[in-house]
Structures are given as structure tokens and as C-alpha cells.
Tab-separated table of C-alpha atoms in Angstrom:
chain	number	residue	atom	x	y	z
A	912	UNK	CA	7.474	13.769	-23.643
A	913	UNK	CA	7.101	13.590	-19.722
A	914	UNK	CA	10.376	15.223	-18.729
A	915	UNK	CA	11.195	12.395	-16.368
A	916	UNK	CA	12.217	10.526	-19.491
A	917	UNK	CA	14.472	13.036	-20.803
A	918	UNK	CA	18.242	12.976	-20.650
A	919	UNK	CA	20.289	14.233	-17.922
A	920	UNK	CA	24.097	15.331	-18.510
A	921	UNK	CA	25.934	14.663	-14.748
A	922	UNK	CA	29.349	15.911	-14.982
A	923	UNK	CA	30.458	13.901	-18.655
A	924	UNK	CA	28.115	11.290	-18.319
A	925	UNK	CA	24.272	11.140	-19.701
A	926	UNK	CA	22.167	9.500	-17.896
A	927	UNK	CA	19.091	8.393	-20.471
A	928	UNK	CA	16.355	9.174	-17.693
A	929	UNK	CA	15.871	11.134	-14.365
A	930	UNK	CA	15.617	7.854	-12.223
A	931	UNK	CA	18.244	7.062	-9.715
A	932	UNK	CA	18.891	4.004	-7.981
A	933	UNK	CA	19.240	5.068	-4.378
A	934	UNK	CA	22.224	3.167	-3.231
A	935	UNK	CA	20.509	0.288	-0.539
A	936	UNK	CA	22.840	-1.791	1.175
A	937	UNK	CA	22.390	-5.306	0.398
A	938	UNK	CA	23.457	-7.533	2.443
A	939	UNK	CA	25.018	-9.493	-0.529
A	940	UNK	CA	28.755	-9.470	-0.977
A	941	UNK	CA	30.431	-12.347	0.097
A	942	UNK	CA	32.710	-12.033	3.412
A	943	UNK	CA	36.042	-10.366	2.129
A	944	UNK	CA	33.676	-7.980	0.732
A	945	UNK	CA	33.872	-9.383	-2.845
A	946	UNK	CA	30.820	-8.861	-5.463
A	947	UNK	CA	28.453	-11.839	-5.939
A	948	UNK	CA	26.418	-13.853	-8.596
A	949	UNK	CA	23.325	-12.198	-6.365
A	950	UNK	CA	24.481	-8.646	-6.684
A	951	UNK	CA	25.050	-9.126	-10.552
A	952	UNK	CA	21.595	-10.154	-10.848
A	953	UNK	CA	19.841	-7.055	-8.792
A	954	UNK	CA	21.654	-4.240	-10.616
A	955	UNK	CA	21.263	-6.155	-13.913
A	956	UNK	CA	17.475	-6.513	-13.118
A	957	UNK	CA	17.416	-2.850	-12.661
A	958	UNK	CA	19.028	-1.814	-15.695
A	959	UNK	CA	16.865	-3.879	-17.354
A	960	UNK	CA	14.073	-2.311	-15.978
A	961	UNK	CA	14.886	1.019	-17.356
A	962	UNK	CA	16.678	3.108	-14.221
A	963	UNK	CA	19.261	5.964	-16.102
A	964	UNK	CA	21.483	5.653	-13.412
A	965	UNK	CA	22.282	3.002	-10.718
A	966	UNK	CA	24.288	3.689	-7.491
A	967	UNK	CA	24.753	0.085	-5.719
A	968	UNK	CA	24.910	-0.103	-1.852
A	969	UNK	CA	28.121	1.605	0.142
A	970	UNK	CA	31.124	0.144	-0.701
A	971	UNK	CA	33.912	0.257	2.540
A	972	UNK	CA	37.131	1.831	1.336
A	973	UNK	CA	39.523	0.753	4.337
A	974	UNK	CA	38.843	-2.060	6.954
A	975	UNK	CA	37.974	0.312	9.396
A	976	UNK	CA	35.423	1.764	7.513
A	977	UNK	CA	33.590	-1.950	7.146
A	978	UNK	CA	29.715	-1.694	8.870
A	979	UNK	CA	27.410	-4.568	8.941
A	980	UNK	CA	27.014	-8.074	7.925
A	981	UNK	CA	28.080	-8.396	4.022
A	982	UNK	CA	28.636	-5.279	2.200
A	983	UNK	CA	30.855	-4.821	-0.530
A	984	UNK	CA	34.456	-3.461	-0.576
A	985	UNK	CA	36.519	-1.251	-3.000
A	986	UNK	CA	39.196	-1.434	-0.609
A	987	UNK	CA	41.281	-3.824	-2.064
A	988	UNK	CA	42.897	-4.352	-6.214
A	989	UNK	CA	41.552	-8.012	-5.267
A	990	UNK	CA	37.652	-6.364	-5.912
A	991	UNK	CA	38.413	-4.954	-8.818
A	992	UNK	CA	37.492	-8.130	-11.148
A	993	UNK	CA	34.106	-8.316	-9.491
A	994	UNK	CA	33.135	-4.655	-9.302
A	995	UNK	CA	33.831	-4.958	-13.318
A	996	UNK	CA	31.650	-7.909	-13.928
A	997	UNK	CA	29.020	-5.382	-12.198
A	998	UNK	CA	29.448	-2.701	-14.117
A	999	UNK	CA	29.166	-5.041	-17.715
A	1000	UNK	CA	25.895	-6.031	-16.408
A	1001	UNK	CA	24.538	-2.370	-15.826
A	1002	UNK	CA	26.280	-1.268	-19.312
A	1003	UNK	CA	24.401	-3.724	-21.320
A	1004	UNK	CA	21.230	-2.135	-20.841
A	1005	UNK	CA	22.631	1.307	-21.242
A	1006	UNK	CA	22.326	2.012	-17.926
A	1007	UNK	CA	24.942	4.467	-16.111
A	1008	UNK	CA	26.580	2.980	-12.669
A	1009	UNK	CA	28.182	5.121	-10.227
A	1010	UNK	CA	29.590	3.602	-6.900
A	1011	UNK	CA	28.988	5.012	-3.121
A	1012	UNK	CA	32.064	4.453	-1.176
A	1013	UNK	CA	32.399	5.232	2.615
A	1014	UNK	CA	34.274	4.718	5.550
A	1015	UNK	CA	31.480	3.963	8.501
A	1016	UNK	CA	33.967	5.829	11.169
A	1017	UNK	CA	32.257	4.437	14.646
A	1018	UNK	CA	28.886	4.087	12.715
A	1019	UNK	CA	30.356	0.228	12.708
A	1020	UNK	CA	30.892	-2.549	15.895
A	1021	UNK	CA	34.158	-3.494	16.941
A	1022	UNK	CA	33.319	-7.254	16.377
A	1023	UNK	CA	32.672	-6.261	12.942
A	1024	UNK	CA	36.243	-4.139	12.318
A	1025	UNK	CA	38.120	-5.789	15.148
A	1026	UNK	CA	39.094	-3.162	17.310
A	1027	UNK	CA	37.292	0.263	18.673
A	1028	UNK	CA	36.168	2.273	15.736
A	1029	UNK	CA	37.735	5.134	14.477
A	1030	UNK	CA	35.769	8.984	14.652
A	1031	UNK	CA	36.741	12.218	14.778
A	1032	UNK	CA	36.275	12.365	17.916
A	1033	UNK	CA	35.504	9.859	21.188
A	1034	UNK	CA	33.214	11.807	22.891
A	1035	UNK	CA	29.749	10.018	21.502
A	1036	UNK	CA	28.417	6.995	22.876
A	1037	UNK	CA	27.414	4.430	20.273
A	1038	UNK	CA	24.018	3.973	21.403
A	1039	UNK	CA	23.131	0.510	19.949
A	1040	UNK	CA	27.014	-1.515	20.755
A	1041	UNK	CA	27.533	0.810	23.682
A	1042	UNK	CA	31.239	2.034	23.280
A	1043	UNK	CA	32.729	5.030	23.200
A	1044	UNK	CA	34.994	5.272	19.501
A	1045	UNK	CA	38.844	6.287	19.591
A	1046	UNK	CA	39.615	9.797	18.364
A	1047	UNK	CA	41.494	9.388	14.956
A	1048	UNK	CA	44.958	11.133	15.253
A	1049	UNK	CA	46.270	13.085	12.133
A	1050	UNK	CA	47.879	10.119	10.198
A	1051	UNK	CA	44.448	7.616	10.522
A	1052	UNK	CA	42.478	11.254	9.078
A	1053	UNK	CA	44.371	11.246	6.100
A	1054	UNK	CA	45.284	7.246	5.874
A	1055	UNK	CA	41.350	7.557	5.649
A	1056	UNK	CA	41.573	10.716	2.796
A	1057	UNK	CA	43.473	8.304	0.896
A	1058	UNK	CA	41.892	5.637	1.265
A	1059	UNK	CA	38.868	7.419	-0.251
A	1060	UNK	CA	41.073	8.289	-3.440
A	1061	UNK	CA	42.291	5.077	-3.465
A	1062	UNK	CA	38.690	3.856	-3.502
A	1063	UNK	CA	38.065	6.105	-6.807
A	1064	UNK	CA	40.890	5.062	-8.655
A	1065	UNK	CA	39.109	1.397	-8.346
A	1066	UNK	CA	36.282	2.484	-9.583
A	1067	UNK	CA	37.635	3.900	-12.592
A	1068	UNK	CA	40.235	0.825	-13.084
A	1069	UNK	CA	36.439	-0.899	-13.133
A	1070	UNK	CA	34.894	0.861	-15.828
A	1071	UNK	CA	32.662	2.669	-13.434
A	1072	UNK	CA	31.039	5.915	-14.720
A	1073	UNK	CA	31.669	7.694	-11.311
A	1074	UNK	CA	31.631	7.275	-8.158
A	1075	UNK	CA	29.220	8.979	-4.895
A	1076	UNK	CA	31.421	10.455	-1.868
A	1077	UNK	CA	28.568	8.952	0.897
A	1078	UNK	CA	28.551	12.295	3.383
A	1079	UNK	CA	25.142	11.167	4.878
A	1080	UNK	CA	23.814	8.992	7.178
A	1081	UNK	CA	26.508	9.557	9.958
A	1082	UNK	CA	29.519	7.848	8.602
A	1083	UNK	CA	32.742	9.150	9.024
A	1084	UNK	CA	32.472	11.823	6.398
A	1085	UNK	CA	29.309	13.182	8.095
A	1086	UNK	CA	30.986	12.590	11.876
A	1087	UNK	CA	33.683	15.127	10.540
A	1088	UNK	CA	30.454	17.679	9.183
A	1089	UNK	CA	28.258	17.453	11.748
A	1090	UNK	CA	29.183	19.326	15.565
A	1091	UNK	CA	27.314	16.892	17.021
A	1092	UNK	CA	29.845	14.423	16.588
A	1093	UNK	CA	32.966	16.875	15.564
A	1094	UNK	CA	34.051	18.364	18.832
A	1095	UNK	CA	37.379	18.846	17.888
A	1096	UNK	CA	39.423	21.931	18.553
A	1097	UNK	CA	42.184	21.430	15.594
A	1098	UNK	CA	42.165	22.374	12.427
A	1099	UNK	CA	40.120	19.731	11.824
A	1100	UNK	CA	36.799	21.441	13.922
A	1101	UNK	CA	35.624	23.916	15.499
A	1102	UNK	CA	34.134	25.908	12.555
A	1103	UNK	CA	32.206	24.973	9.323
A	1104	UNK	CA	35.453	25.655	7.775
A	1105	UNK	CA	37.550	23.273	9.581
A	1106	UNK	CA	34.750	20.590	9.704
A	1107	UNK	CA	34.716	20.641	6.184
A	1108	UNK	CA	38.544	20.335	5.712
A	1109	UNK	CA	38.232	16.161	5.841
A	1110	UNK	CA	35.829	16.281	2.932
A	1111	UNK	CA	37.795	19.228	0.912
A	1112	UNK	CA	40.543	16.460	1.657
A	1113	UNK	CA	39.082	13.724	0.162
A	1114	UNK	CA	37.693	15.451	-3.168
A	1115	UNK	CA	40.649	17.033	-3.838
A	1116	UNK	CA	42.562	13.787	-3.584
A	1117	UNK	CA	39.873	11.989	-5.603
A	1118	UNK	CA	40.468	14.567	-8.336
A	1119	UNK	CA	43.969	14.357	-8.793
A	1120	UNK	CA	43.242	10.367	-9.100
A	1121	UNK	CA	41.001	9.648	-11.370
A	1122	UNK	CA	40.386	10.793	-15.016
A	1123	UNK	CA	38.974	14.051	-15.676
A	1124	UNK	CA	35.877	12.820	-17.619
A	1125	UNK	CA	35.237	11.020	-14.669
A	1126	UNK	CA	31.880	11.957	-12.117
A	1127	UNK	CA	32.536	12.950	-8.674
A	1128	UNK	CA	29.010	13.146	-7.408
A	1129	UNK	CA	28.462	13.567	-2.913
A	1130	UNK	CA	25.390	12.350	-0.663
A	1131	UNK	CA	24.603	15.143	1.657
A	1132	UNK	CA	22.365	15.115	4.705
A	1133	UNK	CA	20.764	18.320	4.874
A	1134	UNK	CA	19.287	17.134	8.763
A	1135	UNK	CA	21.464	14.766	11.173
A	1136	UNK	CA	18.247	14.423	13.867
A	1137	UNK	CA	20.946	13.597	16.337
A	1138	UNK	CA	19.672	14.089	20.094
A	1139	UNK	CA	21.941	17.423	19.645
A	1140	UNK	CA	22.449	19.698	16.458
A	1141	UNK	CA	24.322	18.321	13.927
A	1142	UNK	CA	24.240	19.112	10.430
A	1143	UNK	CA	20.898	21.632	10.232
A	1144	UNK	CA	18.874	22.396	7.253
A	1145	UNK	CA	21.008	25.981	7.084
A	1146	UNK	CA	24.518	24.203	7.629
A	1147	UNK	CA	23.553	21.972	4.880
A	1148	UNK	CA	23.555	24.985	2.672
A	1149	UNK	CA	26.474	26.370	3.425
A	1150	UNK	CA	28.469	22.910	2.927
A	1151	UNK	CA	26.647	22.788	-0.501
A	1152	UNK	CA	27.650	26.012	-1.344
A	1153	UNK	CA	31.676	24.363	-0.209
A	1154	UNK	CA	31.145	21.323	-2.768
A	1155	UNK	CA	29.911	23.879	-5.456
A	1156	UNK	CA	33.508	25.180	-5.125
A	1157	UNK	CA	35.143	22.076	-5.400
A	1158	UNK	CA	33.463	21.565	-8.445
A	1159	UNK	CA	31.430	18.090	-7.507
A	1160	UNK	CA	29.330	16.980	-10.567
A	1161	UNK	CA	25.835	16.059	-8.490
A	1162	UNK	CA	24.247	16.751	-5.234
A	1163	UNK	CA	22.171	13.966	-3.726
A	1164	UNK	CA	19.850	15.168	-0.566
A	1165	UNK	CA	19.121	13.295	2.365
A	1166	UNK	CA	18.839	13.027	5.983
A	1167	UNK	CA	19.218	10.960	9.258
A	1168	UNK	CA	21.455	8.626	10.721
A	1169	UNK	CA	21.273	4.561	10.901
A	1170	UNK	CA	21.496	5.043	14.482
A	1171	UNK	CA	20.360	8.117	16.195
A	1172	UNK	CA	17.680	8.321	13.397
A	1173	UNK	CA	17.086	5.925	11.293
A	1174	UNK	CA	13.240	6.177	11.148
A	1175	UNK	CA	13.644	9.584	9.927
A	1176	UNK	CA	16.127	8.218	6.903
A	1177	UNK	CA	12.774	5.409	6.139
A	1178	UNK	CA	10.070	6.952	6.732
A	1179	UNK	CA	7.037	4.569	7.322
A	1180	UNK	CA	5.882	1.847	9.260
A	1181	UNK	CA	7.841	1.147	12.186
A	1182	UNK	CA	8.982	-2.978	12.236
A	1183	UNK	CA	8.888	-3.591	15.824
A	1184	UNK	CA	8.508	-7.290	16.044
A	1185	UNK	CA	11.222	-7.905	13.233
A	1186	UNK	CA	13.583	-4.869	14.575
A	1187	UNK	CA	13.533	-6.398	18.128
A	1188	UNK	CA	13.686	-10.743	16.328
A	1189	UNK	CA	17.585	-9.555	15.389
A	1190	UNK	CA	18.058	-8.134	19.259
A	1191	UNK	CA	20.112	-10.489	22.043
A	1192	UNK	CA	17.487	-12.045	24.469
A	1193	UNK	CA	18.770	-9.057	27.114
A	1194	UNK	CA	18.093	-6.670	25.206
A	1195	UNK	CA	14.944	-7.569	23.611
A	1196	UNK	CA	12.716	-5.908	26.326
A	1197	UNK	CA	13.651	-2.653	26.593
A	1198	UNK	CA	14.321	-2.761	22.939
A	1199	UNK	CA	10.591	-3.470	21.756
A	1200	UNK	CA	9.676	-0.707	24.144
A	1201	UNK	CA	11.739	2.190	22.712
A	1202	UNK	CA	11.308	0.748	18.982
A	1203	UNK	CA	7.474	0.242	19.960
A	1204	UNK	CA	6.985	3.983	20.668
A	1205	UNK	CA	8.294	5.389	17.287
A	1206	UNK	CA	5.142	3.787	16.054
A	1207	UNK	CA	3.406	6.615	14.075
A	1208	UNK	CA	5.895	9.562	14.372
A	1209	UNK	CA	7.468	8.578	11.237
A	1210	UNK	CA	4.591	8.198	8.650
A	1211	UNK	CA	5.507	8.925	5.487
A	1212	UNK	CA	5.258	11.995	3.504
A	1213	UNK	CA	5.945	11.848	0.194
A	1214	UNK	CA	9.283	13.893	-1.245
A	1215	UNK	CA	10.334	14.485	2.842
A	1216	UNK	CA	13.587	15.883	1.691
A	1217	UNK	CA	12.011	18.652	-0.966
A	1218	UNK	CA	12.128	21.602	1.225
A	1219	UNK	CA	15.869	20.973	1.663
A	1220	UNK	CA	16.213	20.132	-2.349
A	1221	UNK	CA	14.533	23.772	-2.412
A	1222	UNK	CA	16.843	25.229	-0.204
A	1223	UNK	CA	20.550	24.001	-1.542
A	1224	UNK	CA	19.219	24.686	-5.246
A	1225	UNK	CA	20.271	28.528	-5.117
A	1226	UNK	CA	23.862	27.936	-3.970
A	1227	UNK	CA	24.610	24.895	-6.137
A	1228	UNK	CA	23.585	27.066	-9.353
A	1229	UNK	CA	23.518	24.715	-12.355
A	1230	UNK	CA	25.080	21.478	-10.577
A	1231	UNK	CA	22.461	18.370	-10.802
A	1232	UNK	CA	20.515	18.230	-7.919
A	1233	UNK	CA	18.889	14.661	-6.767
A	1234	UNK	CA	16.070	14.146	-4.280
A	1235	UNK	CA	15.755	10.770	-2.238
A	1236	UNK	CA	12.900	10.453	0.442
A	1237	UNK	CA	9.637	8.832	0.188
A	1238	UNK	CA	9.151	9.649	-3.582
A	1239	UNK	CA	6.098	7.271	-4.894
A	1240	UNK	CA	3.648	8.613	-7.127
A	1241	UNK	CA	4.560	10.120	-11.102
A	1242	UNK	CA	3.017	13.203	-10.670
A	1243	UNK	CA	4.681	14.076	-7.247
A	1244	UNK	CA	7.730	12.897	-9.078
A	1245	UNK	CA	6.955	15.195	-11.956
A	1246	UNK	CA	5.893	18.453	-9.943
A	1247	UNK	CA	9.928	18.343	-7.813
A	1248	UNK	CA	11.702	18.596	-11.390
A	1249	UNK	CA	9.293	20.515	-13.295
A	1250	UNK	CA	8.887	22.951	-10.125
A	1251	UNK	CA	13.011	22.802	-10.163
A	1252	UNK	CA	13.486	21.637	-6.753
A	1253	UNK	CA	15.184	18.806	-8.427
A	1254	UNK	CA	16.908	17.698	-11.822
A	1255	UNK	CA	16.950	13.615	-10.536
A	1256	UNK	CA	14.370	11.312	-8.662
A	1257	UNK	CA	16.432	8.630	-6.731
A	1258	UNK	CA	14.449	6.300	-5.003
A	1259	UNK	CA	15.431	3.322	-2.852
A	1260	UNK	CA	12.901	0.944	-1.292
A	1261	UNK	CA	10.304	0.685	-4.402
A	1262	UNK	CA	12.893	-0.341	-6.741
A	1263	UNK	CA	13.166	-3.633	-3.812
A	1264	UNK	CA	9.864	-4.797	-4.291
A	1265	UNK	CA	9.674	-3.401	-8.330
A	1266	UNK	CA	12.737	-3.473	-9.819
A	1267	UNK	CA	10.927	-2.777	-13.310
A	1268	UNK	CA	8.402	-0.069	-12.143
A	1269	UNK	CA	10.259	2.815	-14.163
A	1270	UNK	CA	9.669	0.461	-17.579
A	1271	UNK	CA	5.706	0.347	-16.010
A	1272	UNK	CA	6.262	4.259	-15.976
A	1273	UNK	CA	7.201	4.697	-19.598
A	1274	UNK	CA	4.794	2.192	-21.151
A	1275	UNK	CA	1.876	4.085	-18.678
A	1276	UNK	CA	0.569	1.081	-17.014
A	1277	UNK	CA	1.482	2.556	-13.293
A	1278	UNK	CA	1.315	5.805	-11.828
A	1279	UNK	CA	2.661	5.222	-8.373
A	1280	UNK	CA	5.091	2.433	-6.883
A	1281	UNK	CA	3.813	-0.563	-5.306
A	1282	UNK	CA	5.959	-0.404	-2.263
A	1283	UNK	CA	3.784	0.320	1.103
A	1284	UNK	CA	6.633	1.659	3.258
A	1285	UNK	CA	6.255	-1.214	5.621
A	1286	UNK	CA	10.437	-0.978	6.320
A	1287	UNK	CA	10.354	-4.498	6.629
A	1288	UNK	CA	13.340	-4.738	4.446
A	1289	UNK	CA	15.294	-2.599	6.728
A	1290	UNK	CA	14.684	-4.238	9.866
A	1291	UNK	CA	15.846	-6.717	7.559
A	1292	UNK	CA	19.700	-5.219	8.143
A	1293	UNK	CA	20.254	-5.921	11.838
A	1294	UNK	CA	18.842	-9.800	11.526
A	1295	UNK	CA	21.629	-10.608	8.810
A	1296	UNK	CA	19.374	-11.119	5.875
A	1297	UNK	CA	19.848	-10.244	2.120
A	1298	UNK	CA	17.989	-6.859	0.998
A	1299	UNK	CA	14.342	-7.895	-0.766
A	1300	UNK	CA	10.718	-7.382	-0.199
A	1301	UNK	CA	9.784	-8.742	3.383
A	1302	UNK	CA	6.128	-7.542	3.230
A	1303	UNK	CA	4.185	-10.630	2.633
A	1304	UNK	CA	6.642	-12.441	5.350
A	1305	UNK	CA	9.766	-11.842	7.297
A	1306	UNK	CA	12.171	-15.164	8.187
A	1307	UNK	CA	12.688	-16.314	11.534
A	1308	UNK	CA	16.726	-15.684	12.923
A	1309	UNK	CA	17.726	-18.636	13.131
């Protein structure tokens, strides 16, 4: 049997395949963050298409931490209802479901959260809202620790088989990893050490929370492609070698950040037309010029995040190791676990368009996804509109 449709043991859970669904914000909770008829539908849909494990889009675990138009919370007991009714619907087709929570830090806008966001420190200009975020003091960092335990606990109350600490991406997790956006002096930066504190924080607190057959699984970027280092392929190594200690049950890989780098987080087509549609008129100019010029420096090539995968896999000894990036054909898919550069294939953007491809894998009637990497369906983020396959057209903003 193609190894791909073996089992997978993550912490206590078994996960019936290697497939992963990436979590992909969706643009689909309704506006006090609760879980939706539309939500229940995707992740059903993609249990019944065959993924082993499911990881739904970022779920904000404090107000603060709240980024974008509609995503869902686990910030409140009040979510806890819906985020069960989720995880029935993933559990019927014996399907695992793990959440991602995160706190977006100043990766958010203050119409959004209310007031200037929260980082570890205020020394990085936002460069899409403009503003310079408020350096949190030592009660907001560990209002924010908690929170994330908090956050856990829900999950569990929900029936949840885990949960995914995001550090990736440039949220707050990653603002407190990266020196690019850690220039603090305290205990809390100015070494790997002390940049890794926040996260030790948060683990640690999520393990004395939840139940011990319960999976604590992290998102790492292994490259921040901020204008100035940030996380590096090398410092990613040495925090995985950190969450080895700590005793997390999965490593995901990945890389960029929605806003110094999001191209290299999608790589593909660049969007310009429907990128600059969701931009005020001001802006719209200089906007399609800068988006405009990206075009073709971020084709895609397939498994982009691989040589990291190969890279964390001798420090992380036997913990599950899952690679996210551009995967798309079987046999590429094949080759990253069979050559052990991965245990798990997560993908995001081809389970949008195919929510059933992995079921196409099994009964041999595909051999590569049908998604084209047009990123229509991110540009689809800034306009406001629900996560789905814009490729044959995008909406107007109304």
C-alpha cells in the first residue's frame, strides 16, 4: 500500500492517512466569531473526502488577537457549542480535527480590535494600516499566555482531538521569535532563549490545562522574509530543537508573513487586479504598482518548504514532522515521506477547489491536484469574501 495511506500516530491520536488540512482562514464565522452552518459544511466536505486530519482556519484566543473580516473565536465559553457541532461533523467520517489558535499581536488593524494592537515591541511599522503597535507590558504578555491555555481548555471542553499553537506567519507568537520584530531587552528578548520564553510560556500553560491524552501540535516558520532577519532557516532549528524539549506532539513547517511576505507563504500567480479591487481609491495606484512587480518572483515550486522539513528533522528525532508549501503531485508527495523529510503532507489551497481529491488519490483516478496556484482565493481575504475557488471568476466589491 502507497504509504501515504498508512496510519500516522500524533501524540495519542491516529490519524487514518498522511493528509493534512492546512488550516485556511475562511472568512466564514459569523461576527462575534461564532461557527457557522457554512463552516460545518467545508470541514464536513473534507472529511468526507478522505483527509486523516483537519486543522480549520486560526481561531483568535483574546480580542486583541482578532485579524480580519470573519474568523472564528475560541475566546469565549459562548463558542464552545459551535466549535462542538464542528468537530461531530469531522468525527463522523473518522476524520481527526485539531484547532489553530492565535493571537494576531499587530498582524491585525485597530478598526478591527478597537484600539492600537498589541506586539512585543512598537518599533515596526505596519506596512499595509500604517501604525506603529503598542509594546505589551508584562501583565498583557501573560494575560495573552493565558489566554492561549484558556483557548486549549475550549478545545478539549469541544471534543477536539488537539489543538495547533500557530507560531508562523508573523502573529504574535512569531513577533516574540523572530528579532526582526522582538527588539526587546528584558527577559523577554534579546537572545533565542529569551525570545522563546513567550512560547515556553504558553505550552507549558497549555499542558497543565488540558488532558494528557490530548495533542499539542505548533506551526513553525522556518523563514520570516521580513525586509530584516527574522526567524532564519538555522534559528528555525534551534527553536525546533526548544519544542522537542517541551515535548510538542507535531511539527508543522512553514514560512512568510501575511504582510511583509505573503507571496512567499502562496507561492504562485500574483492577483494584481483582485489584490488592488479590495484597496481604498488612494491607495489603489501605488498599490497595483508594488503588487504588479511581484509578478513572477514567486512561481511556484513544488514542496518550497522541504529543505527546511530536511533540516529540523535531526533535532526533532521521532516527533511527526508535517510539510505545507506548494505540494501538488502524488509522487512528489510520496518521495518527502518516503525520503523522510516528512511523516505528514498538509496542503491548503487544493483542498479549496477539491475538497475530495485525497478520495481521487486512493481510488487512482488523479495523480496531481487540480488547483493552478492562481491565489485568487487569497486576494480573496482583503476584499471581505468567503474562502472558495475564484479561478473561473472573482466578484466585484461592492
Amino acid at each position: 500500500m502507497n504509504v501515504l495511506f498508512t496510519s500516522q500516530i500524533v501524540g495519542n491520536v491516529e490519524i487514518k492517512n498522511r493528509f493534512i488540512h492546512s488550516a485556511t482562514y475562511e472568512g466564514m464565522a459569523d461576527p462575534d466569531g461564532r461557527v457557522t452552518k457554512n463552516l460545518i459544511k467545508r470541514y464536513h466536505q473534507l472529511a468526507q473526502g478522505g483527509v486523516g486530519l483537519i486543522i480549520p482556519g486560526f481561531m483568535y484566543v483574546h480580542p486583541l488577537g482578532r485579524a480580519y473580516n470573519a474568523p472564528m473565536g475560541i475566546h469565549s465559553d459562548d463558542m464552545i457549542e459551535g466549535l462542538t457541532n464542528l468537530v461531530k461533523a469531522v468525527h463522523e467520517f473518522d476524520s481527526k480535527i485539531i484547532f489553530q489558535i492565535n493571537h494576531a499581536g499587530q498582524q491585525t488593524s485597530p478598526k478591527d480590535i478597537g484600539q492600537t494592537p498589541l506586539a512585543p515591541s512598537s518599533s515596526v511599522r505596519d506596512p499595509i494600516n500604517f501604525f506603529k503597535p503598542r509594546q505589551m507590558d508584562e501583565t498583557e504578555i501573560n494575560e495573552a499566555a493565558n489566554a492561549f491555555a484558556d483557548a486549549a481548555d475550549r478545545a478539549a471542553k469541544a471534543g477536539a482531538d488537539g489543538i495547533q499553537v500557530h507560531c508562523a506567519h508573523c502573529y504574535l507568537i512569531n513577533q516574540f521569535l523572530s528579532p526582526f520584530f522582538n527588539r526587546r531587552q528584558d527577559k523577554w528578548g534579546g537572545s533565542s532563549e529569551n525570545r522563546f520564553r513567550f512560547l515556553k510560556q504558553v505550552i507549558q500553560s497549555i499542558q497543565e490545562k488540558v488532558p494528557d491524552d490530548f495533542c499539542i501540535t505548533v506551526k513553525l516558520n522556518t523563514n520570516d522574509f521580513t525586509p530584516k532577519p527574522g526567524i532564519t532557516p538555522e534559528l528555525a532549528v534551534e527553536y525546533a530543537g526548544m519544542l522537542k524539549d517541551l515535548g510538542v506532539d507535531m511539527i508543522e513547517v512553514s514560512c512568510g508573513s501575511s504582510t511583509f511576505s505573503y507571496m512567499n507563504m502562496c507561492r504562485g500567480d500574483v492577483p494584481v487586479k483582485e489584490m488592488v479591487q479590495s484597496m481604498p481609491f488612494w491607495k489603489k495606484p501605488v498599490a497595483w504598482f508594488m503588487i504588479h512587480s511581484l509578478k513572477g518572483k514567486y512561481d511556484l515550486d513544488e514542496g518550497y518548504n522541504t529543505i527546511a522539513a530536511r533540516s529540523i528533522r535531526p533535532v526533532i528525532g521521532d516527533i511527526p514532522l508535517a510539510l505545507v508549501g506548494g505540494m501538488r503531485t502524488l509522487d512528489k508527495m510520496l518521495q518527502a515521506v518516503t525520503d523522510q523529510n516528512a511523516d505528514l503532507i498538509s496542503m491548503s489551497r487544493p483542498f479549496i477547489r477539491e475538497p475530495f481529491i485525497i478520495k481521487k488519490f486512493k481510488e487512482k483516478k488523479r495523480g496531481k491536484v487540480a488547483c493552478v496556484s492562481c491565489n485568487r482565493c487569497l486576494a480573496a481575504i482583503p476584499n471581505g469574501f468567503p474562502v472558495r475557488c475564484y479561478n473561473k471568476q472573482f466578484p466585484k466589491k461592492s
